[in-house]
């Protein structure tokens, strides 16, 4: 058996040497250069990220907010100005990256706060985006609410649940947007708007004084070309070879939704959830309660959210 193993190893070594000696070394050198370049790029980008200073704001909306959801959409359009086409020197010598920011809804014992964490260099742009669309809001600089908290997994005093929401379909397929939460006119001819965040905020108010819950939305603007071609390709696949009149109504809606999304600026995003509390009050069965508000954004015809990962609670 050992002789057979040695024979096989010898054959493999012979083939490897033949390939290496007949030009395979070029591929090896190119692979080595690629690996070293990636290590170098990761190093300079890490140094750049560590050099950034961050500012954290608490946003206090006015008690009576007469602005529409359209104003919130305008904020994100303006925040897309954070996207930069770096020069080769800035990207590969200085390690510069496109700025990103974190939008968070936090509940400490049932008290809800709206928090935004931004690169200090870009705070004027972010402030201008918010005040231009919501002149009556307050933006107060605060410390990071977790800056003085140290979690020790070996300490049984605390328990936590964390996860990340992901899409069930291709990201170019949209979820339900704010336009779909405008209800039909009622008998009194008034137009009522359903707040899609209401279920989430209701959950946030139901926490014990010793519990903490946060939803974090991290966004980073991307260039239009990075996702537009994929969206156009999916729309073409849905249409197939049929004339538009021959396409069924649901497929028409899906194509129209994709093309409507093409008119929006693109952001690479992550949605993270964290539920934490002392062991005596932590509700292990509350996971479904915290995930349920995301169902209002799901659509059988378009896209949906699901939990991407997280510790399993029996």
CSV table of C-alpha atoms in Angstrom, one decimal:
chain,number,residue,atom,x,y,z
A,1,UNK,CA,0.0,0.0,0.0
A,2,UNK,CA,2.8,2.4,0.9
A,3,UNK,CA,4.6,1.6,-2.4
A,4,UNK,CA,1.3,2.5,-4.3
A,5,UNK,CA,1.0,5.8,-2.4
A,6,UNK,CA,4.7,6.7,-3.2
A,7,UNK,CA,4.1,5.8,-6.8
A,8,UNK,CA,1.1,8.1,-7.0
A,9,UNK,CA,2.9,10.9,-5.3
A,10,UNK,CA,5.8,10.5,-7.7
A,11,UNK,CA,3.5,10.7,-10.7
A,12,UNK,CA,1.9,13.8,-9.3
A,13,UNK,CA,5.3,15.4,-8.7
A,14,UNK,CA,6.4,14.4,-12.3
A,15,UNK,CA,3.3,16.1,-13.8
A,16,UNK,CA,3.7,19.2,-11.7
A,17,UNK,CA,7.4,19.5,-12.7
A,18,UNK,CA,6.5,19.0,-16.4
A,19,UNK,CA,3.9,21.8,-16.2
A,20,UNK,CA,6.2,24.1,-14.2
A,21,UNK,CA,9.2,23.5,-16.6
A,22,UNK,CA,7.1,24.1,-19.7
A,23,UNK,CA,5.8,27.5,-18.9
A,24,UNK,CA,3.7,26.8,-15.8
A,25,UNK,CA,6.1,28.9,-13.7
A,26,UNK,CA,4.6,32.0,-15.4
A,27,UNK,CA,1.2,31.2,-13.9
A,28,UNK,CA,2.8,30.6,-10.5
A,29,UNK,CA,4.5,34.0,-10.6
A,30,UNK,CA,1.4,35.8,-11.7
A,31,UNK,CA,-0.6,34.1,-8.9
A,32,UNK,CA,2.1,35.1,-6.4
A,33,UNK,CA,2.1,38.7,-7.6
A,34,UNK,CA,-1.7,38.8,-7.3
A,35,UNK,CA,-1.7,37.5,-3.7
A,36,UNK,CA,1.1,39.9,-2.7
A,37,UNK,CA,-0.8,42.8,-4.3
A,38,UNK,CA,-4.0,41.9,-2.4
A,39,UNK,CA,-2.1,41.8,0.9
A,40,UNK,CA,-0.6,45.2,0.1
A,41,UNK,CA,-4.0,46.7,-0.9
A,42,UNK,CA,-5.6,45.3,2.3
A,43,UNK,CA,-2.8,46.8,4.3
A,44,UNK,CA,-3.0,50.4,2.9
A,45,UNK,CA,-6.9,50.3,3.0
A,46,UNK,CA,-6.8,49.2,6.6
A,47,UNK,CA,-4.4,52.1,7.4
A,48,UNK,CA,-6.7,54.5,5.6
A,49,UNK,CA,-9.8,53.3,7.5
A,50,UNK,CA,-8.0,53.5,10.8
A,51,UNK,CA,-7.0,57.1,10.0
A,52,UNK,CA,-10.7,58.2,9.6
A,53,UNK,CA,-12.4,60.2,12.4
A,54,UNK,CA,-16.1,59.6,13.0
A,55,UNK,CA,-18.9,61.8,14.3
A,56,UNK,CA,-22.0,60.4,15.9
A,57,UNK,CA,-25.3,62.4,15.9
A,58,UNK,CA,-28.6,61.8,17.5
A,59,UNK,CA,-31.4,63.0,15.2
A,60,UNK,CA,-34.6,64.3,16.9
A,61,UNK,CA,-37.5,64.7,14.4
A,62,UNK,CA,-40.1,67.3,15.1
A,63,UNK,CA,-43.3,66.2,16.9
A,64,UNK,CA,-45.4,67.3,14.0
A,65,UNK,CA,-43.7,66.2,10.8
A,66,UNK,CA,-45.5,67.4,7.7
A,67,UNK,CA,-42.8,66.3,5.3
A,68,UNK,CA,-43.5,63.4,2.9
A,69,UNK,CA,-41.5,60.2,2.3
A,70,UNK,CA,-40.3,62.0,-0.8
A,71,UNK,CA,-38.1,64.2,1.4
A,72,UNK,CA,-36.4,61.2,2.9
A,73,UNK,CA,-35.7,59.9,-0.7
A,74,UNK,CA,-34.1,63.2,-1.5
A,75,UNK,CA,-31.7,62.8,1.5
A,76,UNK,CA,-30.3,59.6,0.0
A,77,UNK,CA,-30.0,61.2,-3.5
A,78,UNK,CA,-27.9,63.9,-1.9
A,79,UNK,CA,-25.9,61.4,0.2
A,80,UNK,CA,-24.9,59.7,-3.0
A,81,UNK,CA,-22.4,62.6,-3.4
A,82,UNK,CA,-20.2,60.6,-1.0
A,83,UNK,CA,-19.2,58.5,-4.0
A,84,UNK,CA,-15.8,59.3,-5.4
A,85,UNK,CA,-14.0,58.1,-8.5
A,86,UNK,CA,-10.5,57.9,-7.0
A,87,UNK,CA,-7.4,58.3,-9.1
A,88,UNK,CA,-5.1,55.3,-9.4
A,89,UNK,CA,-2.6,57.1,-7.0
A,90,UNK,CA,-5.4,57.7,-4.4
A,91,UNK,CA,-6.7,54.2,-4.7
A,92,UNK,CA,-3.5,52.1,-5.0
A,93,UNK,CA,-1.0,54.3,-3.2
A,94,UNK,CA,-3.0,56.0,-0.5
A,95,UNK,CA,-5.6,53.3,-0.1
A,96,UNK,CA,-8.6,55.6,-0.2
A,97,UNK,CA,-12.1,54.1,-0.1
A,98,UNK,CA,-15.6,55.4,-0.8
A,99,UNK,CA,-17.0,56.9,2.4
A,100,UNK,CA,-19.8,55.0,4.1
A,101,UNK,CA,-22.2,55.8,6.9
A,102,UNK,CA,-24.3,54.1,9.5
A,103,UNK,CA,-28.0,54.9,10.1
A,104,UNK,CA,-29.4,53.3,13.3
A,105,UNK,CA,-32.6,53.0,15.3
A,106,UNK,CA,-31.7,52.3,18.9
A,107,UNK,CA,-34.0,51.3,21.9
A,108,UNK,CA,-32.5,51.4,25.4
A,109,UNK,CA,-35.2,50.0,27.7
A,110,UNK,CA,-37.9,51.2,25.4
A,111,UNK,CA,-36.6,54.7,24.8
A,112,UNK,CA,-36.1,55.1,21.0
A,113,UNK,CA,-33.3,57.2,19.5
A,114,UNK,CA,-32.3,57.8,15.9
A,115,UNK,CA,-28.5,57.8,15.4
A,116,UNK,CA,-26.3,58.4,12.4
A,117,UNK,CA,-22.5,57.8,12.4
A,118,UNK,CA,-20.6,59.5,9.7
A,119,UNK,CA,-17.0,60.3,8.7
A,120,UNK,CA,-16.1,63.6,10.3
A,121,UNK,CA,-14.7,64.9,7.0
A,122,UNK,CA,-18.2,64.6,5.4
A,123,UNK,CA,-20.4,65.8,8.2
A,124,UNK,CA,-21.2,69.2,6.4
A,125,UNK,CA,-22.6,67.3,3.4
A,126,UNK,CA,-24.6,65.0,5.7
A,127,UNK,CA,-26.0,67.9,7.8
A,128,UNK,CA,-26.9,69.9,4.7
A,129,UNK,CA,-28.8,66.9,3.3
A,130,UNK,CA,-30.9,66.4,6.4
A,131,UNK,CA,-31.6,70.1,7.1
A,132,UNK,CA,-32.5,70.9,3.5
A,133,UNK,CA,-35.3,68.4,3.6
A,134,UNK,CA,-36.3,68.5,7.3
A,135,UNK,CA,-35.5,72.1,8.5
A,136,UNK,CA,-37.1,71.5,11.9
A,137,UNK,CA,-35.1,68.5,13.0
A,138,UNK,CA,-32.3,68.5,15.6
A,139,UNK,CA,-28.9,67.0,15.1
A,140,UNK,CA,-26.9,66.8,18.3
A,141,UNK,CA,-23.4,65.3,18.4
A,142,UNK,CA,-23.2,62.5,21.0
A,143,UNK,CA,-20.8,59.8,22.0
A,144,UNK,CA,-21.1,56.3,20.6
A,145,UNK,CA,-23.7,54.6,22.8
A,146,UNK,CA,-21.6,51.4,22.9
A,147,UNK,CA,-18.2,53.1,23.4
A,148,UNK,CA,-18.1,52.2,27.1
A,149,UNK,CA,-19.7,48.8,26.9
A,150,UNK,CA,-17.5,45.7,26.9
A,151,UNK,CA,-19.2,42.4,26.1
A,152,UNK,CA,-17.6,39.3,27.4
A,153,UNK,CA,-19.0,36.0,26.0
A,154,UNK,CA,-17.8,34.2,29.0
A,155,UNK,CA,-19.8,36.5,31.3
A,156,UNK,CA,-23.3,34.9,31.9
A,157,UNK,CA,-24.7,38.2,33.0
A,158,UNK,CA,-25.7,39.1,29.4
A,159,UNK,CA,-27.3,37.3,26.5
A,160,UNK,CA,-27.7,38.5,23.0
A,161,UNK,CA,-29.1,37.7,19.6
A,162,UNK,CA,-27.6,39.2,16.4
A,163,UNK,CA,-28.3,38.8,12.7
A,164,UNK,CA,-28.1,40.3,9.3
A,165,UNK,CA,-31.1,40.7,6.9
A,166,UNK,CA,-30.5,39.6,3.3
A,167,UNK,CA,-32.7,39.6,0.2
A,168,UNK,CA,-34.3,36.4,-1.1
A,169,UNK,CA,-33.9,37.4,-4.7
A,170,UNK,CA,-31.4,39.2,-6.9
A,171,UNK,CA,-30.6,42.6,-5.3
A,172,UNK,CA,-31.7,44.5,-8.5
A,173,UNK,CA,-35.3,43.4,-7.8
A,174,UNK,CA,-36.8,46.0,-5.4
A,175,UNK,CA,-38.7,45.5,-2.2
A,176,UNK,CA,-41.9,47.3,-1.4
A,177,UNK,CA,-41.2,51.0,-1.4
A,178,UNK,CA,-42.9,54.0,0.4
A,179,UNK,CA,-45.1,54.7,-2.7
A,180,UNK,CA,-46.9,51.4,-2.0
A,181,UNK,CA,-47.8,52.4,1.5
A,182,UNK,CA,-50.1,55.2,0.3
A,183,UNK,CA,-53.6,53.8,0.7
A,184,UNK,CA,-56.6,54.3,-1.5
A,185,UNK,CA,-58.8,57.3,-0.8
A,186,UNK,CA,-61.5,56.6,1.8
A,187,UNK,CA,-65.1,57.7,2.0
A,188,UNK,CA,-64.0,61.1,3.3
A,189,UNK,CA,-61.8,61.6,0.2
A,190,UNK,CA,-58.7,61.9,2.5
A,191,UNK,CA,-55.5,60.2,1.6
A,192,UNK,CA,-53.9,58.2,4.4
A,193,UNK,CA,-50.3,57.1,4.5
A,194,UNK,CA,-49.3,54.0,6.4
A,195,UNK,CA,-46.0,54.4,8.1
A,196,UNK,CA,-43.9,51.3,7.3
A,197,UNK,CA,-41.7,51.9,10.4
A,198,UNK,CA,-44.7,51.8,12.8
A,199,UNK,CA,-44.5,48.0,13.5
A,200,UNK,CA,-40.7,48.3,14.1
A,201,UNK,CA,-41.1,51.2,16.5
A,202,UNK,CA,-43.9,49.4,18.3
A,203,UNK,CA,-41.5,46.5,18.9
A,204,UNK,CA,-38.8,48.9,20.1
A,205,UNK,CA,-41.1,50.3,22.8
A,206,UNK,CA,-41.8,46.9,24.3
A,207,UNK,CA,-38.4,46.3,25.8
A,208,UNK,CA,-37.6,45.8,29.4
A,209,UNK,CA,-35.5,48.5,31.2
A,210,UNK,CA,-32.5,46.1,31.1
A,211,UNK,CA,-32.8,45.3,27.4
A,212,UNK,CA,-31.2,46.9,24.4
A,213,UNK,CA,-32.2,46.6,20.7
A,214,UNK,CA,-30.7,48.2,17.6
A,215,UNK,CA,-31.2,48.1,13.9
A,216,UNK,CA,-28.2,49.3,11.9
A,217,UNK,CA,-28.3,50.2,8.2
A,218,UNK,CA,-24.9,50.7,6.7
A,219,UNK,CA,-24.8,52.3,3.2
A,220,UNK,CA,-22.0,53.1,0.8
A,221,UNK,CA,-22.7,54.7,-2.6
A,222,UNK,CA,-21.7,52.8,-5.7
A,223,UNK,CA,-21.2,53.8,-9.3
A,224,UNK,CA,-24.2,53.5,-11.6
A,225,UNK,CA,-22.4,51.0,-13.9
A,226,UNK,CA,-21.7,48.6,-11.1
A,227,UNK,CA,-25.3,47.3,-10.9
A,228,UNK,CA,-27.2,48.9,-13.8
A,229,UNK,CA,-26.1,46.3,-16.4
A,230,UNK,CA,-27.2,43.4,-14.2
A,231,UNK,CA,-30.6,45.1,-13.7
A,232,UNK,CA,-31.1,45.6,-17.5
A,233,UNK,CA,-30.0,42.0,-18.1
A,234,UNK,CA,-32.7,40.6,-15.6
A,235,UNK,CA,-35.4,42.8,-17.1
A,236,UNK,CA,-34.5,41.5,-20.6
A,237,UNK,CA,-34.6,37.9,-19.3
A,238,UNK,CA,-38.0,38.4,-17.8
A,239,UNK,CA,-39.3,39.9,-21.0
A,240,UNK,CA,-37.8,37.0,-23.1
A,241,UNK,CA,-38.6,37.0,-26.8
A,242,UNK,CA,-42.3,38.0,-26.3
A,243,UNK,CA,-43.9,41.3,-27.4
A,244,UNK,CA,-44.8,43.5,-24.4
A,245,UNK,CA,-48.5,42.8,-25.1
A,246,UNK,CA,-47.9,39.1,-24.7
A,247,UNK,CA,-46.3,39.3,-21.3
A,248,UNK,CA,-48.5,38.5,-18.3
A,249,UNK,CA,-49.4,41.3,-15.9
A,250,UNK,CA,-47.2,40.1,-13.0
A,251,UNK,CA,-44.1,40.0,-15.2
A,252,UNK,CA,-44.9,43.5,-16.5
A,253,UNK,CA,-45.0,44.8,-12.9
A,254,UNK,CA,-41.7,43.1,-12.2
A,255,UNK,CA,-40.0,44.6,-15.2
A,256,UNK,CA,-41.5,48.1,-14.5
A,257,UNK,CA,-40.2,47.8,-10.8
A,258,UNK,CA,-36.7,47.0,-12.0
A,259,UNK,CA,-36.7,49.9,-14.5
A,260,UNK,CA,-38.0,52.2,-11.8
A,261,UNK,CA,-35.2,51.2,-9.6
A,262,UNK,CA,-32.7,52.0,-12.4
A,263,UNK,CA,-33.7,55.7,-12.0
A,264,UNK,CA,-32.4,55.7,-8.4
A,265,UNK,CA,-28.8,56.1,-7.2
A,266,UNK,CA,-27.2,52.9,-6.0
A,267,UNK,CA,-26.0,52.0,-2.5
A,268,UNK,CA,-24.3,48.9,-1.2
A,269,UNK,CA,-26.1,48.2,2.0
A,270,UNK,CA,-26.3,46.0,5.1
A,271,UNK,CA,-29.0,45.7,7.6
A,272,UNK,CA,-27.9,44.3,11.0
A,273,UNK,CA,-30.0,43.6,14.1
A,274,UNK,CA,-28.8,43.3,17.7
A,275,UNK,CA,-30.9,42.3,20.8
A,276,UNK,CA,-29.1,42.3,24.1
A,277,UNK,CA,-30.1,42.1,27.7
A,278,UNK,CA,-29.3,40.8,31.2
A,279,UNK,CA,-29.9,37.1,31.6
A,280,UNK,CA,-32.8,37.6,34.0
A,281,UNK,CA,-35.0,39.5,31.5
A,282,UNK,CA,-33.7,38.4,28.1
A,283,UNK,CA,-36.5,36.9,26.1
A,284,UNK,CA,-35.1,34.1,23.8
A,285,UNK,CA,-38.4,33.8,22.0
A,286,UNK,CA,-38.4,37.5,21.0
A,287,UNK,CA,-36.5,36.8,17.8
A,288,UNK,CA,-39.7,36.4,15.8
A,289,UNK,CA,-41.1,39.6,17.2
A,290,UNK,CA,-38.0,41.6,16.1
A,291,UNK,CA,-38.0,40.0,12.6
A,292,UNK,CA,-41.7,40.4,11.9
A,293,UNK,CA,-41.7,44.2,11.1
A,294,UNK,CA,-39.5,43.4,8.0
A,295,UNK,CA,-42.4,41.5,6.5
A,296,UNK,CA,-44.2,44.7,5.7
A,297,UNK,CA,-41.5,45.4,3.1
A,298,UNK,CA,-41.8,41.9,1.5
A,299,UNK,CA,-43.7,41.4,-1.7
A,300,UNK,CA,-44.6,38.1,-3.4
A,301,UNK,CA,-44.2,39.8,-6.8
A,302,UNK,CA,-40.9,41.5,-6.0
A,303,UNK,CA,-38.3,41.0,-3.3
A,304,UNK,CA,-38.3,40.0,0.3
A,305,UNK,CA,-36.1,40.0,3.4
A,306,UNK,CA,-34.9,37.0,5.4
A,307,UNK,CA,-32.5,36.4,8.3
A,308,UNK,CA,-29.1,35.7,6.8
A,309,UNK,CA,-27.4,34.5,9.9
A,310,UNK,CA,-27.6,34.6,13.6
A,311,UNK,CA,-27.3,32.3,16.7
A,312,UNK,CA,-30.0,29.7,17.0
A,313,UNK,CA,-32.1,30.1,20.1
A,314,UNK,CA,-34.0,26.9,21.1
